[in-house]
Amino acid sequence: MTNPQTPHTITSLRNRPAWAALNEHFSELRKMHLRRLFAGDPQRAERFTLETLGLYFDYSKNRITADTLRLLVELAEQSGLREHIDAMFEGDKINVTEKRAVLHVALRAPKEEQIFADGADVVPEVHAVLDKMSAFAEQVRSGAWKGHTGKRIRNVINIGIGGSDLGPVMAYEALKYYSQRDLNFRFISNVDGTDFVEATRDLNAEETLFVVCSKTFTTLETMTNAHSAREWLLKALGDENAVARHFVAVSTNTAKVEAFGIDSANMFGFWDWVGGRYSVDSAIGLSTMIAIGPEQFHAMLSGFHAMDEHFRTAPFERNLPVLMGLLVVWYNAFFDAQTVAVLPYEQYLKRFPAYLQQLTMESNGKHVTLQGEPVDYQTGPVYWGEPGTNGQHSFYQLIHQGTKIIPCDFIAFAQPLNPVGNHHDLLVANVLAQAEALAFGRTAEEVTAAGTPEWLVPHRTFEGNRPSTTIVAARLTPEMLGKLVALYEHSVFTQGTIWQIDSFDQWGVELGKVLAEKIIPEFAAGDELPLNHDSSTNALIRQYRKLRRAK
Ligand code: F6P
């Protein structure tokens, strides 16, 4: 049965005229080398570079022509992208399987804007929470917020997982340069006790504040860690009243927060129209705000908003997130590219690829359309990456000479935050060199001409024609981080719209959680309790019981 929530107005992907045209176009273009494309058009770099919002977005080293772009834009139009963007900004329930609006764009809307969900303007509530966060962040930063014994807070520990961890840790790391250095920030996410122990072992409970982040306040990992944190604190301070000074919560679930023992006065709310992986700019970013201060947090929000406005209003052929999303669709569908590598040449962005993994893969890892019909095309690719130049000495070999096509997003900044000698020139020279080498390679003739013995020539030849996009900005600032995150958010939206999938649900994470709940009591039960999993899982449970006892 198809989903009664969704209109059936969009033709299935393979039947959209632009899809058929792209298919035909691909058969002509697939053998075309970037060397030829560049040689044939001296204006190519200019033609396929977009400069806006302080970003220089060079997509000329992609395997496209003006025709490709025209057809991809037509595909976006025929996929209802314009209408879908408007529907998101108007608060329509575009998360159809959860019957929810998708309004992370409201989290960064300026005070004077109006954005409606269920007939109510949500912007005043957003700003009320931001004001409450700002007041609290200032108290912690200034030392006015005291722990139970009267000492000031020195350590802030974010407890959360998924969007309630990856956003905060990514943004904290990305903006560490701007952070208050007499505060120490840590992040606990994994239910593996090691994460908890290593994060707390050298800390004084009197000076430690836990920010428990969970949209639902029911997530197993987060609740387990939050209870361990409570025990750890009470063991050190010996008084239940201490919880009020050392725990705050960020959640949509007031009842559960109160049941945990956190006063709702110390709770920062958000709303069901904010998906976990789209929540870094909600109260989930509280630890980031404590680190960098309200002013810089607001600067980050203004960066997000600038990209939102660009996405909402720019024509598709000059729209950064649309172009980025269309390129993903192009390689995924026609070149059979399974992955996208995100390669920031900026050490502070070291957690950016991990953050993007949840954003992209939880959003677009779907196998049925909005109507519940199985897709007969590829959906979301695997996103992965590491900061440059480290990756060059590990996995770049495969990108250069392997048998797989891996489109790369290179990200670089012209001004170093920490200038040291000539490090930055070396860093940036490397990113440009990598993109150049991937695109143009080194022919057998060139290798031979350099005096390489004949038998070694095939090994030293670089085929080239490996696509990449290079994004350059002046400097990594909070505002620029907001722009970059929103760029990827809306690229994911563009892809999901073309594939006609629900980019905002995550049913695929449920089954494992349910099965784990069943297995937990089975560990405690004796061997006489019959197990009714498959034979492999049954044997693993018995083996675990045995090895655990052996200790
Ligand atoms: O299990 C997946 C997920 O629901 C993510 O979508 C979410 O970011 C994460 O778990 C954490 O959820 P919560 O914020 O409710 O603890």
Coordinates of C-alpha atoms and ligand atoms in Angstrom, one line a residue:
M1 CA 0.0 0.0 0.0
T2 CA 1.3 3.5 -0.8
N3 CA 1.6 6.3 1.7
P4 CA -1.6 8.2 2.0
Q5 CA 0.4 11.3 3.3
T6 CA 2.2 12.0 0.0
P7 CA 0.8 13.5 -3.1
H8 CA 1.6 11.5 -6.2
T9 CA 2.5 14.4 -8.3
I10 CA 6.2 13.6 -9.1
T11 CA 6.9 11.2 -11.9
S12 CA 9.1 8.4 -10.8
L13 CA 12.8 9.2 -11.3
R14 CA 13.4 7.0 -14.4
N15 CA 10.4 8.4 -16.1
R16 CA 11.4 12.1 -15.8
P17 CA 12.5 13.3 -19.3
A18 CA 15.7 14.8 -17.9
W19 CA 16.7 11.4 -16.5
A20 CA 16.5 9.8 -20.0
A21 CA 18.4 12.8 -21.5
L22 CA 21.1 12.5 -18.9
N23 CA 21.4 8.8 -19.6
E24 CA 22.0 9.5 -23.2
H25 CA 24.3 12.4 -22.5
F26 CA 26.3 10.2 -20.1
S27 CA 27.0 7.6 -22.8
E28 CA 28.7 10.4 -24.9
L29 CA 30.5 11.9 -21.9
R30 CA 31.8 8.9 -20.0
K31 CA 35.0 8.5 -22.0
M32 CA 35.7 12.3 -22.1
H33 CA 38.8 13.2 -20.2
L34 CA 39.1 16.3 -18.0
R35 CA 42.3 17.0 -19.9
R36 CA 40.3 17.4 -23.1
L37 CA 37.5 19.4 -21.4
F38 CA 40.1 21.9 -20.1
A39 CA 42.1 22.0 -23.3
G40 CA 38.9 22.7 -25.3
D41 CA 37.7 25.6 -23.1
P42 CA 40.2 28.1 -21.7
Q43 CA 37.3 29.7 -19.8
R44 CA 36.4 26.4 -18.1
A45 CA 37.5 27.3 -14.6
E46 CA 35.6 30.5 -14.7
R47 CA 32.6 28.9 -16.2
F48 CA 32.3 26.3 -13.5
T49 CA 33.3 28.4 -10.5
L50 CA 30.7 30.1 -8.3
E51 CA 31.8 32.8 -5.9
T52 CA 29.3 33.8 -3.3
L53 CA 28.8 34.1 0.5
G54 CA 32.6 34.3 0.9
L55 CA 33.0 30.8 -0.7
Y56 CA 34.9 30.1 -3.8
F57 CA 33.3 26.9 -5.2
D58 CA 35.3 25.5 -8.0
Y59 CA 33.5 22.6 -9.6
S60 CA 35.4 22.7 -12.9
K61 CA 37.3 19.5 -12.2
N62 CA 34.1 17.5 -12.4
R63 CA 33.2 15.4 -15.4
I64 CA 30.6 17.7 -16.7
T65 CA 29.9 20.1 -19.5
A66 CA 27.4 22.9 -19.8
D67 CA 24.9 20.4 -21.2
T68 CA 25.3 18.2 -18.1
L69 CA 24.6 21.1 -15.9
R70 CA 21.6 22.1 -17.9
L71 CA 20.1 18.6 -17.8
L72 CA 20.8 18.2 -14.1
V73 CA 19.0 21.5 -13.4
E74 CA 16.1 20.3 -15.5
L75 CA 16.1 17.1 -13.4
A76 CA 15.9 19.2 -10.3
E77 CA 13.0 21.1 -11.7
Q78 CA 11.2 18.0 -12.8
S79 CA 11.8 16.5 -9.4
G80 CA 9.8 19.4 -7.8
L81 CA 12.9 20.8 -6.0
R82 CA 11.5 24.4 -6.0
E83 CA 8.2 23.3 -4.5
H84 CA 9.9 21.1 -2.0
I85 CA 12.2 23.9 -0.8
D86 CA 9.2 26.2 -0.4
A87 CA 7.3 23.4 1.4
M88 CA 10.2 23.1 3.9
F89 CA 10.4 26.8 4.6
E90 CA 6.6 27.0 4.9
G91 CA 6.5 24.4 7.7
D92 CA 4.7 21.7 5.7
K93 CA 5.1 18.2 7.1
I94 CA 7.6 17.0 4.6
N95 CA 8.9 14.4 7.0
V96 CA 6.0 12.3 5.9
T97 CA 6.6 9.1 7.7
E98 CA 6.8 10.9 11.1
K99 CA 4.2 13.5 10.1
R100 CA 6.6 16.3 11.1
A101 CA 7.6 19.7 9.7
V102 CA 11.3 20.1 9.0
L103 CA 12.3 23.5 10.2
H104 CA 16.0 23.6 11.2
V105 CA 16.0 26.7 9.1
A106 CA 13.9 28.4 11.8
L107 CA 16.7 27.8 14.3
R108 CA 18.8 30.4 12.6
A109 CA 16.1 32.8 11.5
P110 CA 16.6 36.4 12.7
K111 CA 14.1 37.7 15.3
E112 CA 12.1 39.7 12.8
E113 CA 11.4 36.8 10.5
Q114 CA 8.2 34.6 10.8
I115 CA 8.2 30.9 10.2
F116 CA 5.2 28.8 11.0
A117 CA 4.6 25.3 12.2
D118 CA 1.0 24.2 12.7
G119 CA -0.1 27.8 12.3
A120 CA 2.2 29.2 15.1
D121 CA 5.2 31.4 14.5
V122 CA 8.1 29.5 15.9
V123 CA 10.8 32.2 15.7
P124 CA 9.9 33.9 19.1
E125 CA 10.3 30.5 20.9
V126 CA 13.6 29.9 19.1
H127 CA 14.9 33.2 20.3
A128 CA 13.6 32.7 23.8
V129 CA 15.7 29.5 24.1
L130 CA 18.7 31.3 22.6
D131 CA 18.4 34.0 25.2
K132 CA 18.1 31.5 28.0
M133 CA 21.2 29.6 26.6
S134 CA 23.1 32.9 26.3
A135 CA 22.4 33.9 29.9
F136 CA 23.5 30.4 31.2
A137 CA 26.6 30.3 29.0
E138 CA 27.7 33.7 30.2
Q139 CA 27.2 32.6 33.8
V140 CA 29.4 29.5 33.3
R141 CA 32.0 31.5 31.3
S142 CA 32.3 34.2 33.9
G143 CA 32.4 31.9 36.9
A144 CA 29.1 33.2 38.2
W145 CA 27.6 29.7 38.0
K146 CA 29.0 27.9 40.9
G147 CA 29.1 24.2 41.6
H148 CA 27.5 22.7 44.8
T149 CA 30.5 23.5 47.0
G150 CA 30.9 27.0 45.7
K151 CA 33.7 26.3 43.2
R152 CA 33.5 27.7 39.7
I153 CA 33.0 25.3 36.8
R154 CA 36.1 24.4 34.9
N155 CA 34.9 21.3 33.0
V156 CA 31.9 21.0 30.7
I157 CA 31.0 17.4 29.7
N158 CA 28.5 16.9 26.9
I159 CA 26.7 13.6 27.2
G160 CA 24.8 12.6 24.1
I161 CA 25.0 10.4 21.0
G162 CA 24.3 10.8 17.2
G163 CA 23.1 14.3 16.5
S164 CA 23.3 15.1 20.3
D165 CA 27.0 14.4 20.2
L166 CA 28.4 14.7 16.7
G167 CA 27.2 18.3 16.2
P168 CA 28.5 19.6 19.5
V169 CA 31.9 17.9 19.2
M170 CA 32.4 18.8 15.6
A171 CA 31.4 22.5 16.2
Y172 CA 33.5 22.7 19.4
E173 CA 36.6 21.2 17.6
A174 CA 36.0 23.4 14.6
L175 CA 35.7 26.6 16.7
K176 CA 38.2 25.7 19.4
Y177 CA 40.4 28.6 18.3
Y178 CA 37.6 31.0 19.5
S179 CA 36.9 29.1 22.7
Q180 CA 37.5 30.2 26.3
R181 CA 40.7 28.3 27.2
D182 CA 40.3 28.1 30.9
L183 CA 37.3 25.8 30.4
N184 CA 37.9 22.2 29.5
F185 CA 35.4 20.5 27.2
R186 CA 34.8 16.8 26.8
F187 CA 32.2 14.6 25.0
I188 CA 30.9 11.3 26.1
S189 CA 28.8 9.3 23.6
N190 CA 29.6 5.6 23.5
V191 CA 27.9 3.2 25.9
D192 CA 31.4 1.6 26.2
G193 CA 32.3 2.5 29.8
T194 CA 35.8 3.5 28.7
D195 CA 34.4 6.6 27.1
F196 CA 32.9 7.6 30.5
V197 CA 35.9 6.7 32.5
E198 CA 38.5 8.3 30.3
A199 CA 36.5 11.5 30.1
T200 CA 36.1 11.9 33.9
R201 CA 39.1 10.1 35.5
D202 CA 41.2 13.2 36.1
L203 CA 38.4 15.7 36.8
N204 CA 37.2 17.2 40.1
A205 CA 33.5 16.7 40.4
E206 CA 33.1 20.0 42.3
E207 CA 34.2 21.8 39.1
T208 CA 32.3 19.7 36.5
L209 CA 29.1 20.5 34.7
F210 CA 27.3 17.8 32.7
V211 CA 25.2 18.9 29.7
V212 CA 22.9 15.9 29.0
C213 CA 21.7 16.2 25.4
S214 CA 19.0 14.0 24.1
K215 CA 16.0 14.9 22.0
T216 CA 14.0 12.0 23.3
F217 CA 15.7 11.6 26.7
T218 CA 15.3 7.9 26.3
T219 CA 18.4 6.9 24.3
L220 CA 20.0 3.9 25.9
E221 CA 23.6 5.2 25.6
T222 CA 22.9 8.7 26.8
M223 CA 20.7 7.6 29.7
T224 CA 23.3 5.0 30.8
N225 CA 26.1 7.6 30.7
A226 CA 23.9 10.2 32.4
H227 CA 23.2 7.8 35.3
S228 CA 26.8 6.9 35.6
A229 CA 27.7 10.6 35.7
R230 CA 25.1 11.1 38.5
E231 CA 26.6 8.3 40.5
W232 CA 30.1 9.6 39.9
L233 CA 29.1 13.1 41.1
L234 CA 27.2 11.8 44.1
K235 CA 30.0 9.6 45.1
A236 CA 32.3 12.6 45.2
L237 CA 29.9 15.2 46.7
G238 CA 27.6 12.9 48.7
D239 CA 24.5 15.1 48.4
E240 CA 21.5 14.8 46.1
N241 CA 21.1 18.5 46.0
A242 CA 24.4 18.7 44.1
V243 CA 22.6 17.5 40.9
A244 CA 20.9 20.8 40.4
R245 CA 24.3 22.7 40.1
H246 CA 26.1 20.1 38.1
F247 CA 23.5 18.9 35.5
V248 CA 21.6 20.7 32.8
A249 CA 19.6 19.0 30.1
V250 CA 18.8 19.7 26.5
S251 CA 15.7 17.9 25.3
T252 CA 12.2 18.0 23.9
N253 CA 11.0 15.7 26.7
T254 CA 10.3 17.7 29.9
A255 CA 8.7 14.8 31.8
K256 CA 11.7 12.5 31.3
V257 CA 14.2 15.3 32.2
E258 CA 12.3 15.9 35.5
A259 CA 12.1 12.2 36.2
F260 CA 15.9 12.1 35.9
G261 CA 16.1 14.7 38.6
I262 CA 17.0 17.8 36.6
D263 CA 15.0 20.8 37.4
S264 CA 13.1 22.1 34.3
A265 CA 14.6 25.5 35.1
N266 CA 17.9 24.0 34.0
M267 CA 16.5 22.5 30.9
F268 CA 16.9 24.0 27.4
G269 CA 14.2 22.9 25.0
F270 CA 13.8 22.4 21.3
W271 CA 11.1 20.9 19.1
D272 CA 10.0 17.8 17.2
W273 CA 10.5 19.7 13.9
V274 CA 14.3 19.6 14.6
G275 CA 15.9 16.3 13.5
G276 CA 18.7 15.1 15.7
R277 CA 21.3 15.4 12.8
Y278 CA 20.0 18.9 12.1
S279 CA 20.2 20.1 15.7
V280 CA 23.7 21.5 16.2
D281 CA 22.4 25.1 16.0
S282 CA 19.5 24.4 18.5
A283 CA 20.0 24.2 22.3
I284 CA 22.0 21.0 21.5
G285 CA 24.8 23.4 20.7
L286 CA 24.8 24.6 24.3
S287 CA 28.3 23.3 25.0
T288 CA 29.5 25.0 21.8
M289 CA 28.0 28.3 23.0
I290 CA 29.6 27.9 26.4
A291 CA 32.9 27.4 24.7
I292 CA 32.8 30.3 22.1
G293 CA 30.3 32.6 23.8
P294 CA 26.9 33.8 22.7
E295 CA 28.2 36.4 20.2
Q296 CA 30.2 33.9 18.2
F297 CA 27.4 31.4 18.4
H298 CA 25.1 34.0 16.9
A299 CA 27.7 34.6 14.2
M300 CA 27.6 30.9 13.4
L301 CA 23.8 31.1 13.2
S302 CA 24.0 34.1 10.8
G303 CA 26.3 32.0 8.5
F304 CA 23.7 29.2 8.5
H305 CA 21.0 31.7 7.7
A306 CA 22.9 33.3 4.9
M307 CA 23.2 29.8 3.2
D308 CA 19.5 29.1 3.9
E309 CA 18.5 32.3 2.1
H310 CA 20.9 31.5 -0.8
F311 CA 19.4 28.0 -1.1
R312 CA 15.9 29.4 -0.9
T313 CA 16.3 32.1 -3.5
A314 CA 19.3 31.5 -5.9
P315 CA 18.5 30.1 -9.3
F316 CA 19.5 26.4 -9.4
E317 CA 22.4 26.9 -11.8
R318 CA 24.0 29.4 -9.3
N319 CA 22.9 27.7 -6.1
L320 CA 25.7 26.1 -4.1
P321 CA 23.8 23.4 -2.3
V322 CA 21.8 22.5 -5.4
L323 CA 25.0 22.2 -7.5
M324 CA 26.7 20.1 -4.9
G325 CA 23.7 17.8 -4.5
L326 CA 23.3 17.5 -8.3
L327 CA 26.9 16.4 -8.7
V328 CA 26.4 13.7 -6.1
V329 CA 23.3 12.5 -8.0
W330 CA 25.3 12.6 -11.3
Y331 CA 28.2 10.4 -10.1
N332 CA 26.0 8.1 -8.0
A333 CA 23.6 7.4 -10.7
F334 CA 25.7 7.3 -13.9
F335 CA 29.3 6.7 -12.9
D336 CA 28.3 4.1 -10.2
A337 CA 30.3 6.1 -7.6
Q338 CA 29.6 4.5 -4.2
T339 CA 31.2 7.1 -2.0
V340 CA 32.1 10.8 -1.6
A341 CA 35.3 11.8 0.2
V342 CA 35.2 15.1 2.2
L343 CA 38.8 16.3 2.7
P344 CA 39.2 19.4 4.8
Y345 CA 42.7 20.9 4.7
E346 CA 42.1 22.4 8.1
Q347 CA 42.9 20.6 11.3
Y348 CA 40.1 22.2 13.2
L349 CA 37.7 20.5 10.9
K350 CA 38.9 17.0 11.9
R351 CA 35.5 15.9 13.1
F352 CA 33.7 17.4 10.1
P353 CA 33.6 14.2 8.0
A354 CA 32.3 12.2 11.0
Y355 CA 29.6 14.8 11.5
L356 CA 28.7 14.6 7.8
Q357 CA 28.4 10.9 8.0
Q358 CA 25.3 11.1 10.2
L359 CA 23.9 14.1 8.3
T360 CA 24.2 12.5 4.9
M361 CA 23.9 8.7 5.6
E362 CA 21.1 8.8 8.2
S363 CA 19.2 11.2 5.9
N364 CA 19.6 9.5 2.5
G365 CA 20.3 5.9 3.3
K366 CA 16.8 4.9 2.2
H367 CA 15.5 2.1 0.0
V368 CA 11.9 3.1 -0.6
T369 CA 10.3 6.3 -2.0
L370 CA 8.0 8.6 -0.1
Q371 CA 5.2 6.4 -1.5
G372 CA 6.8 3.3 0.1
E373 CA 7.8 1.9 -3.3
P374 CA 11.3 0.3 -3.6
V375 CA 13.7 2.5 -5.5
D376 CA 15.2 1.1 -8.7
Y377 CA 18.2 3.5 -8.6
Q378 CA 21.0 4.2 -6.1
T379 CA 20.3 6.5 -3.2
G380 CA 22.7 8.0 -0.6
P381 CA 26.4 7.4 -1.1
V382 CA 28.9 6.6 1.7
Y383 CA 30.5 9.8 3.0
W384 CA 33.9 9.6 4.6
G385 CA 37.1 11.6 4.9
E386 CA 40.0 12.8 7.0
P387 CA 41.7 16.1 7.3
G388 CA 44.5 16.8 4.8
T389 CA 47.4 16.2 4.6
N390 CA 47.1 13.0 6.7
G391 CA 44.9 11.2 4.2
Q392 CA 47.5 11.7 1.5
H393 CA 49.8 9.3 3.3
S394 CA 47.1 6.7 3.7
F395 CA 44.1 6.3 1.4
Y396 CA 44.8 8.8 -1.4
Q397 CA 46.7 6.1 -3.3
L398 CA 43.4 4.3 -4.0
I399 CA 41.7 7.6 -5.1
H400 CA 44.5 8.3 -7.5
Q401 CA 45.2 4.8 -9.0
G402 CA 42.5 2.4 -7.7
T403 CA 39.7 1.0 -9.7
K404 CA 36.9 3.0 -8.0
I405 CA 35.7 6.5 -8.8
I406 CA 35.6 8.6 -5.6
P407 CA 34.4 12.2 -6.1
C408 CA 36.2 14.4 -3.6
D409 CA 35.3 17.7 -1.8
F410 CA 38.4 19.6 -0.9
I411 CA 38.0 22.4 1.6
A412 CA 40.7 24.9 2.3
F413 CA 41.2 28.4 3.8
A414 CA 43.5 31.1 2.7
Q415 CA 44.4 32.4 6.1
P416 CA 45.7 30.2 8.8
L417 CA 44.3 30.5 12.3
N418 CA 47.6 29.5 13.7
P419 CA 50.4 30.9 11.5
V420 CA 53.6 28.9 12.0
G421 CA 56.5 29.4 9.6
N422 CA 55.5 28.4 6.1
H423 CA 53.2 25.5 7.2
H424 CA 50.1 27.1 5.7
D425 CA 51.6 27.5 2.2
L426 CA 52.7 23.9 2.3
L427 CA 49.2 22.8 3.4
V428 CA 47.4 24.8 0.6
A429 CA 50.0 23.8 -2.0
N430 CA 49.1 20.2 -1.2
V431 CA 45.4 20.6 -1.6
L432 CA 45.7 22.3 -4.9
A433 CA 48.2 19.7 -6.1
Q434 CA 46.0 16.8 -5.1
A435 CA 43.0 18.2 -7.1
E436 CA 45.3 18.8 -10.1
A437 CA 46.9 15.4 -9.9
L438 CA 43.5 13.7 -9.7
A439 CA 42.1 15.6 -12.6
F440 CA 45.0 15.5 -15.1
G441 CA 47.1 12.6 -13.9
R442 CA 50.3 11.7 -15.7
T443 CA 50.3 10.0 -19.0
A444 CA 52.5 7.1 -20.0
E445 CA 54.3 9.4 -22.5
E446 CA 55.1 11.9 -19.8
V447 CA 56.3 9.2 -17.4
T448 CA 58.5 7.7 -20.2
A449 CA 59.8 11.1 -21.1
A450 CA 60.9 11.6 -17.5
G451 CA 63.3 8.6 -18.0
T452 CA 61.3 5.9 -16.3
P453 CA 62.3 2.4 -17.3
E454 CA 59.6 0.8 -19.5
W455 CA 58.6 -1.9 -17.1
L456 CA 57.8 0.7 -14.4
V457 CA 55.8 3.0 -16.7
P458 CA 52.3 1.4 -16.0
H459 CA 52.9 1.6 -12.3
R460 CA 53.9 5.3 -12.4
T461 CA 51.1 6.3 -14.8
F462 CA 48.2 8.3 -13.4
E463 CA 45.1 7.9 -15.5
G464 CA 43.6 11.2 -14.0
N465 CA 40.0 12.1 -14.8
R466 CA 39.1 11.7 -11.2
P467 CA 36.6 14.3 -10.2
S468 CA 36.8 16.8 -7.4
T469 CA 35.3 20.1 -6.2
T470 CA 37.5 22.6 -4.4
I471 CA 35.9 25.0 -1.8
V472 CA 38.1 27.9 -0.7
A473 CA 37.2 30.5 1.9
A474 CA 39.3 33.2 3.5
R475 CA 39.3 31.9 7.1
L476 CA 37.5 29.4 9.3
T477 CA 35.2 31.5 11.4
P478 CA 32.0 30.7 13.3
E479 CA 30.0 32.3 10.4
M480 CA 31.9 30.2 7.8
L481 CA 31.3 27.0 9.7
G482 CA 27.5 27.8 9.7
K483 CA 27.7 28.3 6.0
L484 CA 29.5 25.0 5.4
V485 CA 27.2 23.0 7.5
A486 CA 24.1 24.5 5.9
L487 CA 25.7 23.9 2.5
Y488 CA 25.8 20.1 3.2
E489 CA 22.4 20.1 4.8
H490 CA 20.8 21.5 1.7
S491 CA 22.8 19.4 -0.6
V492 CA 21.4 16.4 1.2
F493 CA 17.9 17.9 0.8
T494 CA 18.5 18.3 -2.9
Q495 CA 19.6 14.7 -3.3
G496 CA 16.7 13.4 -1.3
T497 CA 14.2 15.4 -3.3
I498 CA 15.5 14.0 -6.6
W499 CA 15.4 10.4 -5.2
Q500 CA 11.9 11.1 -3.7
I501 CA 12.9 9.7 -0.4
D502 CA 12.2 10.9 3.2
S503 CA 15.5 12.4 4.2
F504 CA 14.2 13.2 7.7
D505 CA 13.2 9.9 9.2
Q506 CA 15.6 7.1 10.4
W507 CA 13.6 3.9 10.7
G508 CA 16.7 1.9 9.9
V509 CA 18.2 2.4 13.4
E510 CA 15.2 0.9 15.2
L511 CA 15.7 -2.9 14.7
G512 CA 19.1 -3.1 16.2
K513 CA 17.9 -1.2 19.3
V514 CA 14.9 -3.6 19.7
L515 CA 17.1 -6.7 19.4
A516 CA 19.6 -5.3 21.9
E517 CA 16.9 -4.8 24.4
K518 CA 16.0 -8.5 24.0
I519 CA 19.6 -9.6 24.4
I520 CA 20.4 -7.6 27.5
P521 CA 18.4 -9.7 29.9
E522 CA 19.6 -12.9 28.2
F523 CA 23.1 -12.2 29.3
A524 CA 22.0 -12.3 32.9
A525 CA 19.9 -15.4 32.6
G526 CA 21.4 -18.9 33.1
D527 CA 22.3 -21.3 30.4
E528 CA 19.0 -23.2 31.0
L529 CA 17.0 -20.3 29.5
P530 CA 16.3 -21.3 25.9
L531 CA 17.5 -18.8 23.3
N532 CA 15.5 -18.3 20.2
H533 CA 17.7 -16.3 17.9
D534 CA 19.5 -17.7 14.9
S535 CA 22.2 -20.3 15.7
S536 CA 25.0 -17.8 15.2
T537 CA 23.5 -15.2 17.7
N538 CA 22.6 -17.9 20.1
A539 CA 26.2 -19.2 20.1
L540 CA 27.6 -15.7 20.5
I541 CA 25.4 -15.1 23.5
R542 CA 26.6 -18.4 25.1
Q543 CA 30.2 -17.6 24.3
Y544 CA 29.9 -14.2 25.8
R545 CA 28.4 -15.6 29.0
K546 CA 31.2 -18.2 29.2
L547 CA 34.0 -15.7 28.7
R548 CA 32.5 -13.2 31.0
R549 CA 32.3 -15.9 33.8
A550 CA 35.9 -16.9 33.1
K551 CA 37.1 -13.5 34.3
Ligands
F6P1 O1 19.5 6.3 16.8 C1 19.5 7.4 15.9 C2 19.1 8.6 16.6 O2 17.8 8.7 16.8 C3 19.6 9.8 15.9 O3 18.8 10.2 14.8 C4 19.8 10.8 17.0 O4 20.6 11.9 16.6 C5 20.4 10.0 18.0 O5 19.7 8.7 17.9 C6 20.2 10.5 19.4 O6 18.9 10.7 19.8 P1 18.5 11.5 21.1 O7 18.9 12.9 20.8 O8 17.0 11.4 21.2 O9 19.2 10.9 22.3

